[in-house]
Coordinates of C-alpha atoms in Angstrom, one line a residue:
M1 CA 43.8 -101.0 -51.9
G2 CA 42.1 -99.4 -54.8
Y3 CA 41.7 -95.5 -55.4
S4 CA 38.7 -93.9 -57.0
T5 CA 38.7 -90.3 -58.6
E6 CA 35.6 -88.1 -58.2
L7 CA 34.9 -86.1 -61.3
K8 CA 33.5 -82.5 -61.1
N9 CA 30.2 -81.7 -62.7
H10 CA 31.1 -78.6 -64.6
Q11 CA 27.6 -78.0 -65.7
N12 CA 26.3 -78.0 -62.1
E13 CA 29.1 -75.6 -61.0
Q14 CA 28.2 -73.2 -63.7
H15 CA 24.6 -73.2 -62.6
K16 CA 25.4 -72.4 -59.0
F17 CA 27.7 -69.6 -60.1
R18 CA 25.0 -68.1 -62.3
V19 CA 22.5 -68.2 -59.4
R20 CA 25.0 -66.5 -57.0
L21 CA 25.8 -63.9 -59.6
V22 CA 22.1 -63.2 -60.2
F23 CA 21.5 -62.9 -56.5
L24 CA 24.5 -60.6 -56.1
V25 CA 23.3 -58.4 -59.0
L26 CA 19.8 -58.2 -57.4
V27 CA 21.3 -57.2 -54.1
V28 CA 23.4 -54.5 -55.7
I29 CA 20.4 -53.3 -57.7
A30 CA 18.3 -53.3 -54.6
A31 CA 20.9 -51.4 -52.7
F32 CA 21.3 -48.8 -55.4
S33 CA 17.5 -48.6 -55.7
A34 CA 17.2 -47.9 -52.0
L35 CA 20.0 -45.4 -52.2
A36 CA 18.4 -43.7 -55.2
G37 CA 15.1 -43.7 -53.4
R38 CA 16.6 -42.1 -50.4
F39 CA 18.3 -39.5 -52.6
Y40 CA 14.9 -38.8 -54.2
F41 CA 13.3 -38.5 -50.8
L42 CA 15.9 -36.2 -49.5
Q43 CA 16.7 -34.2 -52.6
I44 CA 13.3 -33.9 -54.2
Y45 CA 10.4 -34.9 -51.9
R46 CA 11.9 -33.3 -48.7
Y47 CA 13.9 -30.6 -50.5
D48 CA 12.0 -27.6 -49.0
Y49 CA 12.4 -29.0 -45.5
Y50 CA 16.1 -29.6 -45.7
Q51 CA 16.7 -26.4 -47.6
T52 CA 15.1 -24.6 -44.6
L53 CA 17.3 -26.4 -42.1
A54 CA 20.4 -25.6 -44.1
E55 CA 19.4 -22.0 -44.3
N56 CA 18.8 -21.9 -40.6
N57 CA 22.3 -23.3 -40.0
R58 CA 23.7 -20.6 -42.2
I59 CA 21.3 -17.8 -41.3
S60 CA 20.7 -16.5 -37.8
I61 CA 17.7 -14.3 -36.8
V62 CA 19.0 -11.6 -34.4
P63 CA 16.3 -9.6 -32.6
I64 CA 16.8 -5.8 -32.3
T65 CA 15.3 -4.5 -29.1
P66 CA 13.4 -1.2 -29.4
N67 CA 14.2 1.9 -27.5
R68 CA 11.9 2.1 -24.5
G69 CA 9.6 5.2 -24.5
L70 CA 10.4 8.2 -22.3
I71 CA 8.4 9.3 -19.3
S72 CA 8.1 13.1 -18.6
D73 CA 6.1 15.2 -16.2
R74 CA 3.4 17.6 -17.4
N75 CA 6.0 20.3 -18.1
G76 CA 8.3 18.2 -20.2
I77 CA 10.8 17.3 -17.4
I78 CA 12.2 13.9 -18.2
L79 CA 11.7 11.4 -15.4
A80 CA 12.8 8.2 -17.1
H81 CA 15.1 7.8 -20.1
N82 CA 17.6 5.5 -21.7
F83 CA 21.4 5.5 -22.3
F84 CA 23.9 3.1 -23.8
V85 CA 26.5 1.4 -21.6
Y86 CA 29.2 -1.3 -22.1
T87 CA 28.5 -4.5 -20.3
L88 CA 30.6 -7.7 -19.9
E89 CA 28.4 -10.8 -20.1
I90 CA 29.1 -14.5 -19.6
T91 CA 27.3 -17.4 -21.2
P92 CA 27.9 -20.2 -18.6
S93 CA 27.4 -23.0 -21.2
K94 CA 30.2 -21.7 -23.3
T95 CA 32.8 -21.6 -20.5
D96 CA 34.9 -24.6 -19.5
D97 CA 35.4 -23.3 -15.9
L98 CA 33.1 -20.5 -14.9
Q99 CA 34.9 -19.7 -11.6
D100 CA 38.3 -19.6 -13.3
T101 CA 36.9 -17.3 -16.0
I102 CA 35.5 -14.9 -13.5
E103 CA 38.8 -14.8 -11.5
E104 CA 40.8 -14.1 -14.6
L105 CA 38.3 -11.5 -15.8
G106 CA 38.7 -9.8 -12.4
Q107 CA 42.4 -9.3 -13.0
L108 CA 41.6 -7.5 -16.2
V109 CA 38.7 -5.3 -15.1
E110 CA 37.3 -4.6 -11.6
I111 CA 34.5 -6.9 -10.5
S112 CA 33.1 -5.9 -7.1
P113 CA 31.4 -8.2 -4.5
T114 CA 28.2 -6.5 -5.5
D115 CA 28.7 -7.5 -9.1
L116 CA 29.3 -11.1 -8.1
K117 CA 26.2 -11.2 -5.9
R118 CA 24.0 -9.8 -8.7
F119 CA 25.6 -12.3 -11.2
K120 CA 24.9 -15.2 -8.8
K121 CA 21.3 -14.1 -8.4
L122 CA 20.7 -13.6 -12.1
R123 CA 22.3 -16.9 -12.9
G124 CA 19.8 -18.6 -10.7
Q125 CA 17.0 -17.0 -12.6
S126 CA 18.4 -17.6 -16.1
H127 CA 19.2 -20.5 -18.5
T128 CA 22.8 -21.7 -18.9
F129 CA 22.7 -20.7 -22.6
E130 CA 21.7 -17.1 -21.8
S131 CA 24.3 -14.4 -21.4
I132 CA 24.4 -12.8 -17.9
P133 CA 26.0 -9.5 -17.0
I134 CA 29.0 -9.9 -14.7
R135 CA 29.9 -6.2 -14.9
T136 CA 28.0 -3.2 -16.2
H137 CA 28.8 0.4 -17.0
L138 CA 32.3 -0.2 -18.2
N139 CA 34.2 3.0 -19.3
E140 CA 36.0 3.3 -22.6
Y141 CA 39.4 2.2 -21.3
E142 CA 38.0 -0.9 -19.7
A143 CA 36.0 -1.8 -22.8
A144 CA 39.1 -1.4 -25.0
K145 CA 41.2 -3.4 -22.5
F146 CA 38.8 -6.4 -22.7
A147 CA 38.5 -6.1 -26.5
V148 CA 42.2 -6.7 -26.9
N149 CA 42.1 -9.7 -24.6
R150 CA 38.9 -11.2 -25.8
F151 CA 40.5 -14.3 -27.3
R152 CA 41.4 -15.4 -23.8
F153 CA 37.8 -15.6 -22.6
P154 CA 35.6 -17.9 -24.5
G155 CA 32.0 -17.4 -23.5
V156 CA 32.5 -13.8 -22.5
E157 CA 31.2 -11.0 -24.6
L158 CA 31.4 -7.2 -24.6
K159 CA 28.0 -5.8 -25.4
S160 CA 26.5 -2.3 -25.7
R161 CA 23.2 -2.3 -23.9
L162 CA 20.4 0.3 -23.5
F163 CA 19.9 1.0 -19.8
R164 CA 17.0 2.7 -18.1
H165 CA 17.8 5.6 -15.9
Y166 CA 15.8 7.7 -13.5
P167 CA 17.6 11.0 -13.3
Y168 CA 16.0 12.2 -10.1
G169 CA 16.5 8.9 -8.1
T170 CA 13.9 8.7 -5.4
L171 CA 11.6 11.4 -6.8
G172 CA 8.1 10.0 -7.5
T173 CA 9.3 6.4 -7.5
H174 CA 6.0 4.9 -6.4
A175 CA 4.2 6.7 -9.2
I176 CA 6.7 6.3 -12.0
G177 CA 7.7 2.8 -10.9
Y178 CA 10.7 1.0 -12.3
I179 CA 11.8 -1.7 -14.7
S180 CA 13.8 -4.8 -13.8
R181 CA 14.9 -8.1 -15.4
I182 CA 12.3 -10.4 -16.9
N183 CA 11.6 -13.5 -14.7
E184 CA 9.7 -16.7 -15.1
N185 CA 6.4 -15.1 -14.0
D186 CA 6.8 -12.3 -16.6
L187 CA 7.6 -14.9 -19.3
R188 CA 4.5 -16.8 -18.4
Q189 CA 2.3 -13.7 -18.4
L190 CA 3.8 -12.6 -21.8
K191 CA 3.0 -16.0 -23.2
E192 CA -0.6 -15.9 -21.9
N193 CA -1.0 -12.5 -23.6
S194 CA 0.6 -13.7 -26.9
Q195 CA 3.3 -11.1 -26.5
L196 CA 6.3 -13.4 -26.1
S197 CA 7.6 -13.0 -29.6
N198 CA 7.7 -9.2 -29.2
Y199 CA 10.1 -9.6 -26.3
K200 CA 12.8 -11.6 -28.1
G201 CA 16.1 -10.1 -27.0
T202 CA 14.4 -7.9 -24.3
E203 CA 15.7 -8.5 -20.8
H204 CA 13.7 -5.9 -18.8
I205 CA 10.1 -5.2 -18.2
G206 CA 8.0 -2.7 -16.1
K207 CA 7.5 -3.9 -12.6
A208 CA 5.7 -1.1 -10.8
G209 CA 3.9 2.2 -11.3
V210 CA 3.5 3.7 -14.7
E211 CA 6.4 1.6 -16.0
Q212 CA 4.3 -1.5 -15.4
A213 CA 0.8 -0.2 -16.2
Y214 CA 1.8 1.3 -19.5
E215 CA 4.3 -1.4 -20.5
E216 CA 2.7 -2.1 -23.8
Q217 CA 2.9 1.5 -24.9
L218 CA 6.5 2.0 -23.5
H219 CA 8.1 -1.2 -24.9
G220 CA 7.7 -0.7 -28.6
I221 CA 8.0 -3.3 -31.4
T222 CA 11.1 -5.6 -31.7
G223 CA 13.0 -5.5 -35.0
F224 CA 15.3 -8.2 -36.4
Q225 CA 18.3 -8.9 -38.7
Q226 CA 18.8 -12.0 -40.9
V227 CA 22.6 -12.5 -40.5
E228 CA 24.7 -15.0 -42.4
I229 CA 27.1 -16.9 -40.1
D230 CA 30.2 -19.0 -40.7
A231 CA 31.1 -22.4 -39.3
D232 CA 32.4 -20.8 -36.1
G233 CA 29.2 -18.9 -35.6
R234 CA 30.5 -15.5 -36.4
A235 CA 28.5 -13.1 -38.4
V236 CA 29.6 -12.7 -42.0
R237 CA 27.0 -10.3 -43.5
V238 CA 23.5 -8.9 -42.9
L239 CA 21.0 -10.4 -45.4
S240 CA 17.9 -8.4 -44.4
S241 CA 16.6 -6.4 -41.6
A242 CA 13.5 -4.8 -40.1
S243 CA 14.0 -1.8 -37.9
P244 CA 12.5 -1.8 -34.4
T245 CA 9.8 0.7 -33.5
S246 CA 10.6 2.7 -30.4
G247 CA 8.1 2.7 -27.6
N248 CA 5.7 5.6 -27.2
N249 CA 6.5 8.4 -24.8
I250 CA 4.3 9.0 -21.7
V251 CA 3.4 12.4 -20.4
L252 CA 2.3 12.4 -16.8
S253 CA -0.2 14.7 -15.1
M254 CA 2.4 15.0 -12.3
D255 CA 4.3 18.2 -11.7
A256 CA 7.9 17.2 -10.9
K257 CA 8.6 20.4 -8.9
L258 CA 5.3 20.0 -7.0
Q259 CA 6.3 16.4 -6.2
E260 CA 9.7 17.5 -5.1
I261 CA 8.3 20.1 -2.7
A262 CA 5.8 17.5 -1.3
E263 CA 8.5 15.0 -0.6
H264 CA 10.9 17.5 0.8
E265 CA 8.3 18.8 3.3
F266 CA 7.9 15.4 5.0
A267 CA 11.4 16.0 6.3
G268 CA 12.2 12.4 7.0
R269 CA 8.7 11.6 8.5
R270 CA 6.6 8.7 7.2
G271 CA 3.4 9.3 5.3
A272 CA 1.8 10.1 2.0
L273 CA 0.4 13.0 0.0
V274 CA -2.0 13.0 -3.0
A275 CA -2.8 16.2 -4.9
I276 CA -5.6 16.1 -7.6
Q277 CA -7.1 18.6 -10.0
P278 CA -10.8 18.3 -9.0
K279 CA -12.3 19.1 -12.4
T280 CA -10.1 16.7 -14.4
G281 CA -8.9 14.0 -12.1
E282 CA -5.2 14.7 -12.9
V283 CA -2.9 13.5 -10.2
L284 CA -0.6 16.5 -9.7
A285 CA 1.6 14.8 -7.0
M286 CA 1.6 11.4 -5.3
A287 CA 4.2 11.1 -2.6
S288 CA 4.9 8.1 -0.4
M289 CA 7.5 8.6 2.2
P290 CA 10.1 7.3 2.7
S291 CA 10.9 6.6 -1.0
F292 CA 13.7 4.6 -2.6
D293 CA 16.0 4.9 -5.6
A294 CA 14.4 3.1 -8.6
N295 CA 17.8 2.8 -10.3
L296 CA 18.7 0.1 -7.8
F297 CA 16.2 -2.3 -9.5
V298 CA 17.1 -1.7 -13.1
D299 CA 19.6 -4.5 -13.5
G300 CA 18.6 -6.6 -10.5
I301 CA 19.0 -5.2 -7.0
D302 CA 21.8 -6.7 -4.9
Y303 CA 21.2 -8.6 -1.7
D304 CA 22.4 -5.9 0.7
N305 CA 20.2 -3.1 -0.7
W306 CA 17.2 -5.5 -1.0
N307 CA 17.7 -6.5 2.6
L308 CA 17.9 -2.8 3.7
L309 CA 14.7 -1.8 1.9
N310 CA 12.7 -4.9 2.5
N311 CA 13.4 -5.2 6.2
S312 CA 13.3 -1.5 7.1
L313 CA 10.7 -0.6 9.8
D314 CA 9.8 2.4 7.7
K315 CA 8.7 0.1 4.8
P316 CA 9.9 2.3 1.9
L317 CA 8.8 -0.2 -0.8
I318 CA 5.1 0.2 0.2
N319 CA 3.2 2.8 -1.9
R320 CA 1.4 4.4 1.0
S321 CA -0.7 6.5 -1.3
L322 CA -2.5 3.4 -2.6
K323 CA -1.7 0.7 -0.1
G324 CA -1.5 2.5 3.1
I325 CA -4.8 2.1 5.0
Y326 CA -5.7 4.2 8.0
P327 CA -8.7 5.3 10.0
P328 CA -9.7 8.7 8.4
G329 CA -10.4 10.3 11.7
S330 CA -12.1 13.7 11.6
T331 CA -11.5 14.1 7.9
F332 CA -14.5 11.8 7.5
K333 CA -16.8 14.3 9.2
P334 CA -17.7 16.5 6.1
F335 CA -19.0 13.4 4.3
V336 CA -21.0 12.3 7.4
A337 CA -22.3 15.9 7.6
L338 CA -23.5 15.7 4.0
A339 CA -25.2 12.4 4.7
G340 CA -27.1 14.0 7.6
L341 CA -28.1 17.1 5.5
E342 CA -29.1 15.1 2.4
S343 CA -31.2 12.6 4.5
G344 CA -33.0 15.4 6.3
K345 CA -31.7 14.3 9.7
R346 CA -29.9 17.6 10.2
Q347 CA -31.1 20.9 8.8
P348 CA -30.6 24.5 9.9
P349 CA -31.2 25.8 12.4
F350 CA -30.6 22.5 14.2
A351 CA -27.9 22.8 16.9
I352 CA -26.8 20.9 20.1
S353 CA -25.3 22.0 23.4
D354 CA -22.1 20.1 23.6
P355 CA -21.2 19.0 27.2
G356 CA -18.0 17.4 26.0
Y357 CA -19.3 13.8 25.6
F358 CA -22.1 11.7 24.1
M359 CA -24.0 8.9 25.7
L360 CA -26.2 6.3 24.1
P361 CA -29.7 5.8 25.6
N362 CA -29.6 3.4 28.6
S363 CA -25.8 3.4 28.7
R364 CA -23.4 5.0 31.1
H365 CA -20.5 4.8 28.7
R366 CA -19.2 8.2 27.6
Y367 CA -18.0 8.8 24.1
R368 CA -15.6 11.7 24.7
D369 CA -15.2 14.8 22.7
W370 CA -11.6 15.9 22.1
K371 CA -12.4 19.0 24.1
P372 CA -13.4 17.8 27.6
S373 CA -15.4 20.9 28.5
G374 CA -17.4 20.8 25.3
H375 CA -17.9 23.4 22.5
G376 CA -21.1 24.9 23.7
A377 CA -23.8 25.6 21.1
V378 CA -22.9 23.8 17.9
D379 CA -24.7 23.7 14.6
M380 CA -23.6 21.8 11.5
R381 CA -21.3 24.5 10.1
R382 CA -19.5 25.0 13.4
A383 CA -19.3 21.3 14.1
I384 CA -17.1 21.0 11.0
T385 CA -15.1 24.1 11.9
V386 CA -14.2 23.0 15.5
S387 CA -14.4 19.3 14.7
C388 CA -17.0 18.6 17.4
D389 CA -17.0 14.9 18.1
T390 CA -20.2 15.0 20.1
F391 CA -22.2 16.4 17.2
F392 CA -21.1 13.6 14.9
Y393 CA -21.6 10.9 17.4
G394 CA -25.3 11.8 17.6
L395 CA -25.7 12.2 13.9
A396 CA -24.2 8.8 13.1
M397 CA -26.5 7.2 15.6
E398 CA -29.6 8.8 14.1
L399 CA -28.5 8.0 10.5
G400 CA -27.8 4.3 11.3
I401 CA -24.8 2.4 9.8
D402 CA -26.6 1.3 6.7
R403 CA -27.8 4.7 5.6
L404 CA -24.5 6.3 6.5
T405 CA -22.3 3.8 4.6
D406 CA -24.7 3.8 1.6
F407 CA -24.3 7.5 1.2
V408 CA -20.5 7.9 1.8
R409 CA -19.8 5.0 -0.6
H410 CA -20.7 7.4 -3.4
F411 CA -17.5 9.3 -2.5
G412 CA -15.4 6.2 -3.2
F413 CA -14.9 5.0 0.4
G414 CA -14.7 1.2 0.6
E415 CA -13.7 0.7 -3.1
K416 CA -10.8 1.3 -5.3
T417 CA -10.5 4.6 -7.2
N418 CA -9.3 2.7 -10.3
I419 CA -6.4 5.0 -10.8
D420 CA -4.4 3.9 -13.9
I421 CA -1.6 2.1 -12.0
Q422 CA -1.7 -1.2 -10.2
G423 CA -1.5 -2.2 -6.5
E424 CA -4.4 -0.2 -5.0
L425 CA -6.2 -1.4 -1.9
S426 CA -9.9 -0.7 -1.4
G427 CA -9.9 0.2 2.3
L428 CA -12.9 -0.7 4.4
L429 CA -16.3 0.7 4.9
P430 CA -17.8 -1.5 7.6
T431 CA -21.3 -2.8 7.7
P432 CA -23.2 -5.3 9.9
A433 CA -23.0 -7.9 7.1
W434 CA -19.3 -7.4 6.8
K435 CA -18.8 -7.8 10.6
K436 CA -21.0 -10.9 10.7
K437 CA -19.0 -12.5 7.9
R438 CA -15.6 -11.4 9.2
F439 CA -15.9 -12.0 13.0
K440 CA -19.2 -14.0 13.3
Q441 CA -20.4 -11.2 15.6
P442 CA -23.4 -8.8 15.6
W443 CA -23.1 -5.1 15.0
Y444 CA -23.4 -2.8 18.0
M445 CA -24.8 0.7 18.1
G446 CA -21.6 2.0 19.7
E447 CA -19.7 0.9 16.6
T448 CA -22.0 3.2 14.5
V449 CA -21.3 6.1 16.9
I450 CA -17.5 6.0 16.3
V451 CA -17.9 5.5 12.6
G452 CA -19.3 9.1 12.7
I453 CA -15.9 10.4 13.6
G454 CA -13.9 8.2 11.2
Q455 CA -12.8 5.7 13.8
G456 CA -13.5 2.0 14.5
Y457 CA -13.2 -0.4 11.5
T458 CA -13.3 2.4 8.9
L459 CA -10.1 2.4 6.8
V460 CA -9.1 4.6 3.8
T461 CA -6.1 5.2 1.6
P462 CA -4.7 8.7 1.0
M463 CA -5.8 8.3 -2.7
Q464 CA -9.4 7.6 -1.7
L465 CA -9.5 10.6 0.6
A466 CA -8.0 12.8 -2.0
R467 CA -10.6 11.7 -4.5
A468 CA -13.4 12.2 -2.1
T469 CA -12.1 15.7 -1.3
A470 CA -11.9 16.5 -5.0
M471 CA -15.4 15.2 -5.5
L472 CA -16.7 17.5 -2.7
A473 CA -14.8 20.4 -4.2
N474 CA -16.4 19.6 -7.6
S475 CA -19.9 19.6 -6.0
G476 CA -20.5 15.9 -6.2
K477 CA -18.9 15.1 -9.6
S478 CA -16.1 12.6 -9.4
I479 CA -13.5 12.2 -12.1
R480 CA -11.4 9.0 -12.1
P481 CA -7.9 9.9 -10.9
H482 CA -5.1 9.3 -13.4
L483 CA -1.3 9.7 -13.6
V484 CA -1.0 9.8 -17.4
N485 CA -2.2 12.8 -19.3
A486 CA -1.1 11.8 -22.8
I487 CA 0.7 9.3 -25.0
V488 CA 3.0 10.6 -27.7
N489 CA 3.5 8.3 -30.8
S490 CA 7.2 7.6 -31.4
K491 CA 6.8 7.5 -35.2
T492 CA 4.4 10.4 -35.9
N493 CA 4.8 12.5 -32.7
Q494 CA 1.0 12.6 -32.6
V495 CA -0.2 13.4 -29.1
S496 CA -3.2 11.4 -27.8
L497 CA -4.8 12.9 -24.7
L498 CA -6.4 10.4 -22.4
P499 CA -10.1 11.1 -21.7
H500 CA -11.4 12.2 -18.3
E501 CA -13.7 9.5 -17.1
I502 CA -16.6 10.5 -14.9
A503 CA -16.7 7.9 -12.0
D504 CA -19.8 9.2 -10.2
Q505 CA -22.2 12.1 -10.1
L506 CA -24.2 12.9 -7.0
N507 CA -27.1 15.3 -7.3
L508 CA -26.5 17.2 -4.1
S509 CA -28.5 20.1 -2.7
A510 CA -26.7 23.4 -3.3
N511 CA -27.7 24.6 0.1
N512 CA -26.4 21.5 1.8
L513 CA -23.1 21.7 -0.1
E514 CA -22.8 25.3 0.9
I515 CA -23.1 24.5 4.6
V516 CA -20.4 21.9 4.5
K517 CA -18.1 24.0 2.3
L518 CA -18.5 27.1 4.5
G519 CA -17.7 24.9 7.6
M520 CA -14.5 23.7 5.9
M521 CA -13.5 27.2 4.9
D522 CA -13.9 28.3 8.5
V523 CA -11.4 25.6 9.5
T524 CA -8.6 27.7 8.2
Q525 CA -10.0 31.0 9.6
P526 CA -9.7 32.3 13.2
G527 CA -11.5 29.9 15.5
G528 CA -10.9 26.9 13.3
T529 CA -8.7 23.9 14.0
A530 CA -6.2 24.9 11.2
A531 CA -6.3 28.7 11.5
A532 CA -2.5 29.0 11.1
I533 CA -2.7 27.2 7.7
G534 CA -5.0 29.9 6.3
A535 CA -3.0 32.8 7.7
N536 CA -1.7 35.1 5.0
A537 CA -2.4 32.6 2.3
G538 CA -3.6 35.0 -0.4
Y539 CA -6.3 32.6 -1.4
L540 CA -9.2 30.8 0.3
I541 CA -8.6 27.3 1.7
A542 CA -11.4 24.8 2.6
A543 CA -10.0 22.1 4.8
K544 CA -10.5 19.5 7.5
T545 CA -8.0 18.3 10.0
G546 CA -8.0 14.8 11.4
T547 CA -6.4 12.6 14.0
A548 CA -6.5 8.8 13.6
Q549 CA -5.9 6.7 16.7
V550 CA -3.2 4.0 16.5
V551 CA -3.7 2.5 20.0
G552 CA -6.8 2.8 22.1
I553 CA -7.1 5.0 25.2
K554 CA -9.0 3.8 28.2
Q555 CA -12.2 5.6 29.4
N556 CA -10.5 7.6 32.2
E557 CA -7.1 8.1 30.5
K558 CA -5.9 11.2 28.8
Y559 CA -3.8 11.1 25.6
N560 CA -0.3 12.3 26.2
E561 CA 2.0 11.9 23.2
K562 CA 5.1 12.5 25.2
L563 CA 4.5 9.3 27.2
I564 CA 3.7 7.2 24.1
N565 CA 6.2 5.3 21.9
E566 CA 6.6 7.4 18.7
R567 CA 5.2 4.6 16.5
H568 CA 2.1 4.4 18.7
R569 CA 1.2 8.1 18.5
D570 CA -1.9 9.2 16.5
H571 CA -1.7 9.7 12.8
A572 CA -2.1 13.3 11.5
W573 CA -4.5 13.9 8.6
F574 CA -5.3 17.0 6.6
I575 CA -7.5 17.4 3.6
S576 CA -8.1 20.6 1.7
Y577 CA -9.0 22.2 -1.6
A578 CA -8.2 25.7 -3.0
P579 CA -9.1 28.3 -4.0
A580 CA -12.3 27.5 -2.1
D581 CA -14.4 29.6 -4.5
D582 CA -12.9 28.0 -7.7
P583 CA -11.1 24.8 -6.7
K584 CA -8.0 24.0 -8.8
I585 CA -6.3 21.5 -6.4
A586 CA -7.4 19.1 -3.8
V587 CA -4.9 17.6 -1.3
A588 CA -4.9 14.8 1.2
V589 CA -1.9 14.4 3.5
I590 CA -1.2 11.9 6.2
V591 CA 1.8 12.0 8.5
E592 CA 2.1 8.7 10.3
N593 CA 2.4 9.1 14.1
G594 CA 2.3 12.9 13.5
S595 CA -0.3 13.4 16.2
H596 CA -2.0 16.7 15.1
G597 CA -3.3 17.3 11.5
G598 CA -3.3 21.0 11.7
S599 CA 0.2 21.4 13.0
T600 CA 1.9 18.4 11.2
A601 CA 0.1 17.5 8.0
G602 CA -1.4 20.9 7.3
P603 CA 1.9 22.8 6.7
I604 CA 2.8 20.2 4.0
A605 CA -0.5 20.8 2.2
R606 CA 0.0 24.6 2.4
K607 CA 3.5 24.4 0.8
V608 CA 2.0 22.3 -2.0
M609 CA -0.9 24.6 -2.6
D610 CA 1.3 27.7 -2.4
Y611 CA 3.5 26.4 -5.2
Y612 CA 0.7 25.2 -7.4
L613 CA -1.5 28.3 -7.1
L614 CA 1.1 31.0 -6.6
G615 CA 4.4 29.5 -7.9
K616 CA 5.9 30.1 -4.5
V617 CA 8.9 27.9 -4.0
P618 CA 10.1 27.2 -0.4
V619 CA 13.7 28.4 -0.1
D620 CA 14.7 26.4 3.0
P621 CA 12.9 24.7 5.9
A622 CA 13.0 27.9 8.0
A623 CA 12.0 30.3 5.2
A624 CA 9.4 27.8 3.9
A625 CA 7.5 27.5 7.1
V626 CA 3.9 28.7 7.3
P627 CA 3.9 32.3 8.6
E628 CA 4.7 32.2 12.3
V629 CA 1.7 33.0 14.5
T630 CA 2.9 35.6 17.1
I631 CA 1.1 37.1 20.1
Q632 CA 0.2 40.2 18.0
N633 CA -1.4 38.4 15.1
A634 CA -2.6 35.2 16.8
P635 CA -6.1 34.3 15.6
E636 CA -8.7 33.1 18.1
V637 CA -8.5 29.3 18.3
E638 CA -10.2 26.6 20.2
E639 CA -8.5 25.4 23.3
E640 CA -6.3 22.2 23.1
P641 CA -6.7 21.8 19.3
H642 CA -6.3 18.0 18.7
D643 CA -7.0 17.7 15.0

């Protein structure tokens, strides 16, 4: 067997080697070119972008929340202010076991069931990366105790926060309002109004009353700090800062002492009071009873207190001054009287002989007067003084519903007063068109008749009735009611007075006005339905009492409040202005289920007017009572006064 030996081609091998070497060199060059290109892209072309990212990783922008503006009454009494407190806050995303953290924390500082309920509620409204208060208002010892043990609690921080405080608790809550934590709806609204950036770091916002309506003025301008941070996220140094601008201070038209007297005189009864300066529209007092403590809402109200307030039969959360709607009863009569006088349907010496009832033509139904035996001869002035239903039944029928409503609408009935806080209802001034749309039924003449005495579908708010009374006192000139008198700039201390806006101007006959005003002045004189209210006043009071039915009484039945459930009894109204010859205050008071305006609502109005006009402060319920009417000094009054 033979063997052959294969000889290598060295030339061919060298060629292959060169090809591979060239390819490898090209690959290396391409790789380095790509790397160089990437370096160029990152280091030169995208330098600004990555420089910014690097700076952002090194620098943190920390918002500085501004001090919220103060709210004071017209005399400088502070009604809402701020103070610093220590709070313990947990960021859920930074804790390994939230429940264990809370339990261990509870062994260090006291955490109550109320704290836990509030934390749970706020956690449901917040993002996991946001810090949530688990305990507020720590004292110095508790703060120091946690600071020493801070290393044991990752995700838990001790912060110093500015808290809103209402030093008088329940006083004027519905007017002042309150702040509470920002929720999703608030964030959406801030975004729509392009204000979100100014609320970075802010956790609270106005929710009601002046706090809500003047939020933009009270909040201020958020500042910031550029802070350099280390790899662990801790602040190293402040690079730059812009100081926040505190919110502006608000000066109310409200008199805190007057408000206190008004609320005190309700003595646990439900109702509302509004007092207005007729010539300026300044709201001097706005009480809604019962009230509630605004401080409960500042950092989120707990479940038990919310349940107590929200489910109470007395509805303390409702602002009765603006949202309470009631039939005006006989307080509507002065405005119906003016409608009759201005239209020419009633002019002196017109009078009727009141038999104690009114009947429509071709009808046997009797519309009863509050006094079954009637008032005898009654002209316009006396009809107001003794609150003669029969007189106003006939007048309303002759005016007709359209003419009547068209006239009284000028006094603000059936529309909002546009007071400078939110939540107002417009009440109801019924018309045939409204009834047709609402009930698909025609309007009947009998419905016009009862509108004449403020019953039926007619509904008003205490604010509307106070505004109408002020307009009457001001001889037909209506000034838009407002709670805020001035705004004080936090930087310059410049005081900006808010203008008084004319809402309406009626050109009323001086003679017609005189008749109505004299009738109202006689109400508080012997023979009037509120003679006791005018006794020993020291100034002239023009007034009108009113009773608003809550439940209907059958034709042959007689109203007996002792046999009726307390919440089904009539509401008690009282409107007034004083001094009658130079009005400085107009008041509307309603006491729910109070039955008689003169004896229930009237004394409250008298205390308010006494303080505002004379500086007279009630000492105690007994001493503060309207001077007792004795046998020796008893004025002549109508029998069975109902209003």
